[in-house]
Coordinates of C-alpha atoms and ligand atoms in Angstrom, one line a residue:
M161 CA -9.4 -9.9 -20.3
P162 CA -9.8 -13.2 -18.4
T163 CA -12.1 -13.6 -15.4
P164 CA -10.5 -12.1 -12.3
E165 CA -9.1 -14.5 -9.8
I166 CA -10.7 -13.7 -6.4
V167 CA -8.4 -13.4 -3.3
T168 CA -10.1 -13.0 0.0
A169 CA -8.7 -10.6 2.7
H170 CA -7.4 -11.9 6.1
E171 CA -8.5 -9.8 9.1
A172 CA -5.5 -8.7 11.1
D173 CA -5.0 -6.5 14.2
V174 CA -2.8 -3.5 13.8
G175 CA -2.4 -1.4 17.0
G176 CA -5.9 -2.4 18.2
I177 CA -7.5 -1.6 14.8
T178 CA -9.0 -4.4 12.7
V179 CA -7.7 -4.3 9.1
R180 CA -8.4 -6.3 6.0
R181 CA -5.1 -7.6 4.7
L182 CA -5.3 -8.2 1.0
L183 CA -1.6 -8.8 0.3
P184 CA 0.4 -10.9 0.9
R185 CA -2.0 -13.9 0.9
A186 CA -1.0 -17.6 0.5
V187 CA -2.4 -17.7 -3.1
R188 CA -1.1 -14.3 -4.1
R189 CA 2.1 -12.8 -2.7
T190 CA 2.6 -9.8 -5.0
V191 CA 1.0 -7.8 -7.8
G192 CA 3.8 -6.2 -9.7
A193 CA 6.1 -4.9 -6.9
W194 CA 3.1 -4.3 -4.6
C195 CA 3.7 -6.7 -1.7
F196 CA 1.4 -5.5 1.1
V197 CA -2.1 -4.1 1.2
D198 CA -3.9 -3.2 4.4
H199 CA -7.4 -1.5 4.3
A200 CA -8.1 0.0 7.7
G201 CA -11.5 1.3 8.7
P202 CA -13.8 3.1 8.3
L203 CA -14.0 3.6 12.0
D204 CA -14.9 6.4 14.3
V205 CA -12.2 8.1 16.3
G206 CA -14.2 7.4 19.4
D207 CA -13.8 3.7 18.8
G208 CA -10.0 3.9 19.0
T209 CA -7.4 5.9 17.1
M210 CA -4.6 5.0 14.8
Q211 CA -1.5 5.5 16.8
V212 CA 1.4 3.6 15.3
G213 CA 4.6 4.2 17.3
P214 CA 8.1 4.4 15.8
H215 CA 8.9 1.2 13.8
P216 CA 11.5 0.4 11.2
H217 CA 11.3 -0.6 7.6
T218 CA 13.7 -2.0 5.0
G219 CA 13.6 -2.7 1.3
L220 CA 10.3 -1.2 0.5
H221 CA 8.3 2.0 -0.3
T222 CA 5.3 2.7 2.0
V223 CA 2.5 4.4 0.0
T224 CA -0.2 5.8 2.4
W225 CA -3.5 6.8 1.0
M226 CA -6.1 8.4 3.3
L227 CA -9.7 7.8 2.5
D228 CA -11.1 9.6 5.6
G229 CA -9.5 11.5 8.4
E230 CA -6.0 12.8 8.9
L231 CA -2.7 11.3 10.0
V232 CA 0.6 12.9 10.9
H233 CA 3.7 11.1 9.6
R234 CA 7.1 11.6 11.3
D235 CA 10.3 9.8 10.3
S236 CA 14.0 9.4 11.0
L237 CA 14.8 11.8 8.1
G238 CA 13.2 14.6 10.0
S239 CA 10.0 14.7 8.0
E240 CA 6.8 15.8 9.7
Q241 CA 3.9 15.7 7.3
A242 CA 0.1 15.8 7.8
L243 CA -1.7 13.5 5.3
R244 CA -5.3 14.2 4.3
P245 CA -7.7 12.5 1.8
G246 CA -6.6 13.0 -1.8
Q247 CA -2.9 13.2 -0.8
V248 CA -0.1 10.6 -1.0
N249 CA 2.8 10.0 1.4
L250 CA 5.5 7.9 -0.1
M251 CA 8.5 6.8 2.1
T252 CA 11.4 4.8 0.7
A253 CA 13.1 2.6 3.3
G254 CA 16.2 1.4 1.4
Q255 CA 18.6 0.0 3.9
G256 CA 16.6 1.4 6.8
V257 CA 14.2 4.1 8.1
V258 CA 11.9 4.6 11.0
H259 CA 8.5 6.3 11.1
A260 CA 5.5 6.9 13.3
E261 CA 2.0 7.7 12.3
Q262 CA -0.7 9.2 14.5
V263 CA -4.0 10.8 14.4
P264 CA -3.7 14.5 15.5
E265 CA -4.9 15.4 18.9
G266 CA -8.5 16.5 19.0
A267 CA -9.4 14.8 15.7
T268 CA -13.0 13.7 15.3
G269 CA -15.0 11.7 12.8
R270 CA -14.2 8.9 10.5
Q271 CA -10.8 7.4 9.7
Q272 CA -10.1 5.1 6.8
L273 CA -6.9 4.4 5.0
L274 CA -4.9 2.1 2.7
Q275 CA -1.4 1.2 3.8
L276 CA 0.5 -0.1 0.7
W277 CA 4.0 -1.4 0.3
V278 CA 6.1 -1.7 -2.8
A279 CA 9.1 -4.0 -2.8
Q280 CA 12.3 -2.2 -4.0
P281 CA 14.3 -4.0 -6.7
E282 CA 17.9 -5.1 -6.1
A283 CA 19.3 -1.9 -7.6
T284 CA 17.8 0.4 -4.9
R285 CA 16.9 -1.7 -1.9
H286 CA 20.3 -1.2 -0.2
G287 CA 20.2 2.6 -0.9
P288 CA 19.3 5.6 1.1
A289 CA 15.9 6.3 2.7
A290 CA 13.7 9.1 1.3
F291 CA 10.3 10.7 1.8
E292 CA 7.8 12.4 -0.5
H293 CA 4.5 14.1 0.0
H294 CA 2.2 14.6 -3.0
A295 CA -0.5 17.2 -2.1
E296 CA -2.2 17.2 -5.4
P297 CA -1.8 13.9 -7.3
P298 CA -2.8 14.0 -11.0
V299 CA -6.4 13.1 -11.9
L300 CA -7.7 11.4 -15.1
E301 CA -11.3 12.5 -15.6
T302 CA -13.5 10.8 -18.2
A303 CA -17.3 10.9 -18.7
S304 CA -17.7 7.7 -16.7
A305 CA -14.8 7.6 -14.2
T306 CA -12.4 9.7 -12.1
A307 CA -9.0 8.2 -11.4
T308 CA -6.5 9.8 -9.0
L309 CA -3.0 8.6 -9.5
L310 CA -1.0 7.5 -6.4
V311 CA 1.9 6.4 -8.5
G312 CA 2.6 5.6 -12.2
Q313 CA 0.5 6.5 -15.2
L314 CA -3.1 6.0 -16.4
G315 CA -4.0 7.5 -19.8
E316 CA -2.6 11.0 -19.8
A317 CA -2.4 11.3 -16.0
V318 CA 1.2 10.8 -14.9
S319 CA 2.3 10.8 -11.3
T320 CA 5.6 12.3 -10.2
A321 CA 5.8 9.9 -7.2
R322 CA 8.9 7.8 -7.1
S323 CA 8.8 4.2 -8.4
D324 CA 11.8 2.0 -8.8
W325 CA 9.9 -0.6 -10.7
P326 CA 7.2 -0.2 -13.4
I327 CA 3.9 0.0 -11.4
V328 CA 0.6 1.9 -11.3
G329 CA -1.6 2.7 -8.3
A330 CA -4.9 4.7 -8.7
D331 CA -8.0 5.5 -6.7
L332 CA -11.1 5.2 -9.0
V333 CA -14.6 6.3 -8.8
V334 CA -16.6 4.5 -11.6
R335 CA -20.0 6.0 -12.3
A336 CA -20.8 4.1 -15.5
P337 CA -19.2 1.2 -17.5
T338 CA -15.8 2.3 -18.4
S339 CA -12.8 0.9 -20.3
L340 CA -9.4 1.9 -18.9
P341 CA -6.2 1.7 -21.0
V342 CA -3.7 -0.4 -19.0
E343 CA -0.2 -1.7 -19.7
R344 CA -0.2 -5.1 -21.4
S345 CA 2.9 -6.2 -19.6
F346 CA 1.3 -5.4 -16.2
E347 CA -0.6 -7.7 -13.9
H348 CA -3.4 -5.9 -11.9
A349 CA -5.4 -6.0 -8.8
V350 CA -8.8 -4.4 -8.3
I351 CA -9.6 -3.7 -4.7
P352 CA -13.2 -2.5 -4.0
L353 CA -13.6 0.1 -1.3
G354 CA -17.0 -0.4 0.4
T355 CA -18.9 -1.0 -2.9
P356 CA -18.8 -4.0 -5.2
V357 CA -17.4 -3.5 -8.7
R358 CA -18.0 -5.4 -11.9
V359 CA -14.6 -6.3 -13.5
D360 CA -15.0 -7.6 -17.1
G361 CA -18.5 -8.9 -16.1
T362 CA -17.4 -10.5 -12.8
V363 CA -18.5 -8.9 -9.5
V364 CA -15.7 -8.3 -7.1
E365 CA -16.9 -7.7 -3.5
P366 CA -15.4 -5.5 -0.8
G367 CA -13.0 -7.6 1.4
T368 CA -11.6 -9.3 -1.7
L369 CA -9.1 -8.5 -4.4
G370 CA -9.7 -9.3 -8.1
Y371 CA -6.4 -10.4 -9.7
L372 CA -5.8 -10.1 -13.5
P373 CA -2.7 -11.5 -15.1
P374 CA -0.8 -9.6 -17.8
G375 CA -2.1 -9.6 -21.3
G376 CA -5.1 -7.3 -21.6
G377 CA -4.6 -3.7 -22.8
E378 CA -8.0 -2.6 -21.4
L379 CA -9.7 -3.0 -18.1
D380 CA -13.5 -2.9 -18.2
L381 CA -15.0 -1.7 -14.9
A382 CA -18.6 -0.9 -14.0
P383 CA -20.7 -0.2 -11.0
V384 CA -23.1 -3.0 -9.9
E385 CA -26.8 -2.3 -10.7
G386 CA -28.4 -0.2 -8.0
V387 CA -25.2 0.9 -6.4
G388 CA -24.7 4.2 -8.3
E389 CA -21.0 4.4 -8.4
A390 CA -18.1 2.1 -7.4
R391 CA -15.0 3.2 -5.5
L392 CA -11.9 1.1 -5.8
V393 CA -8.2 1.0 -5.9
L394 CA -6.3 -0.3 -8.9
L395 CA -2.8 -1.7 -8.4
G396 CA -0.6 -3.0 -11.1
G397 CA 2.9 -3.6 -12.4
E398 CA 5.3 -5.8 -14.2
P399 CA 5.5 -9.1 -12.4
F400 CA 8.3 -8.9 -9.8
P401 CA 11.1 -11.3 -10.6
D402 CA 12.6 -11.8 -7.1
R403 CA 11.3 -14.2 -4.5
L404 CA 10.7 -11.9 -1.5
A405 CA 11.3 -12.7 2.2
M406 CA 9.1 -10.7 4.5
F407 CA 9.0 -10.5 8.3
W408 CA 7.2 -7.8 10.3
N409 CA 8.1 -4.5 8.6
F410 CA 11.0 -5.8 6.6
V411 CA 11.2 -6.9 3.0
G412 CA 14.3 -8.7 1.8
R413 CA 15.4 -11.7 0.0
T414 CA 16.7 -14.0 2.7
R415 CA 15.8 -15.0 6.2
D416 CA 19.3 -14.0 7.3
E417 CA 18.9 -10.4 6.3
L418 CA 15.5 -10.1 8.0
E419 CA 17.0 -11.5 11.2
E420 CA 19.8 -9.0 10.9
A421 CA 17.4 -6.1 10.5
A422 CA 15.4 -7.3 13.5
A423 CA 18.5 -7.5 15.6
D424 CA 19.7 -4.1 14.5
W425 CA 16.3 -2.6 15.5
A426 CA 16.3 -4.4 18.9
S427 CA 19.9 -3.2 19.7
G428 CA 19.2 0.4 18.7
D429 CA 21.7 0.3 15.7
P430 CA 22.1 3.7 14.1
R431 CA 21.0 2.2 10.8
F432 CA 17.5 3.1 11.7
G433 CA 17.7 6.5 13.5
E434 CA 15.2 8.3 15.7
V435 CA 11.7 9.7 15.4
G436 CA 10.1 12.5 17.5
G437 CA 6.5 12.7 18.6
G438 CA 6.6 11.0 22.0
L439 CA 5.2 7.6 21.1
P440 CA 7.1 4.5 22.4
R441 CA 9.2 2.5 20.0
T442 CA 7.5 -0.7 18.7
P443 CA 9.4 -3.8 19.8
V444 CA 10.2 -6.6 17.3
P445 CA 7.5 -9.3 17.6
S446 CA 8.9 -12.5 19.1
M447 CA 7.7 -14.7 16.3
A448 CA 10.7 -16.1 14.4
P449 CA 11.2 -14.9 10.9
R450 CA 9.8 -17.3 8.3
S451 CA 11.1 -17.4 4.7
R452 CA 8.3 -16.9 2.2
Ligands
LIG1197 MN1 5.1 1.6 8.7

């Protein structure tokens, strides 16, 4: 495999919480159909809590992966689902959905999560919304690594999570040099979580993403000397053919459809529905949509 291309995170503010945004970046918009990666925390509940009021989405799947703490998801389909470390929430927006996420009352301790978005292909992006909870995702256990599948397949571990495009997403603990079998047609991103990781000999640091183009059938990962074990998330997929337009929580293809989605949310159009839980609706930011 070639040397990974390093993409540096941008720090963003989401509801008062500082997050490291690893996608989209100017130099790298997508990895497969993965089009958005936020790493939030770790933080202590006492320093502020993750309370994200009702907000809409279109044209994407949200994949939420808790690293520490607990979050309650509510959506306009009537879903109400607690999410804990080791579990996956996967929401499909299609033509429109609304959800809210909040830390349960009385929660204590650390919070840390990855909020990931997957762009939907043309065939499904105008379709109905949906929600899945995966309480026990499949695990690939080898002598040197443990991989928990969020979506897709790695070796013999196959996730039942929905994907409308060929992708993979996995949480990895790497204890010793390991060679993972990966799809040759996929591009990949290695995202270290708190510890650096050696990718084909190159050290990728937390706060950055290591991008690998399609071509290699194996991915060589190793902990850095003295670290013990490396924790990371691996994302991959077949390069996404469509040029995406993104604004706020909407993924589309044109500026016009993003503006229409924003106007529909602002006017309370039934396209998006209602969510319980008592948090106030999040207004559309005033910034004009920008075609990407
Ligand atoms: Mn959301």
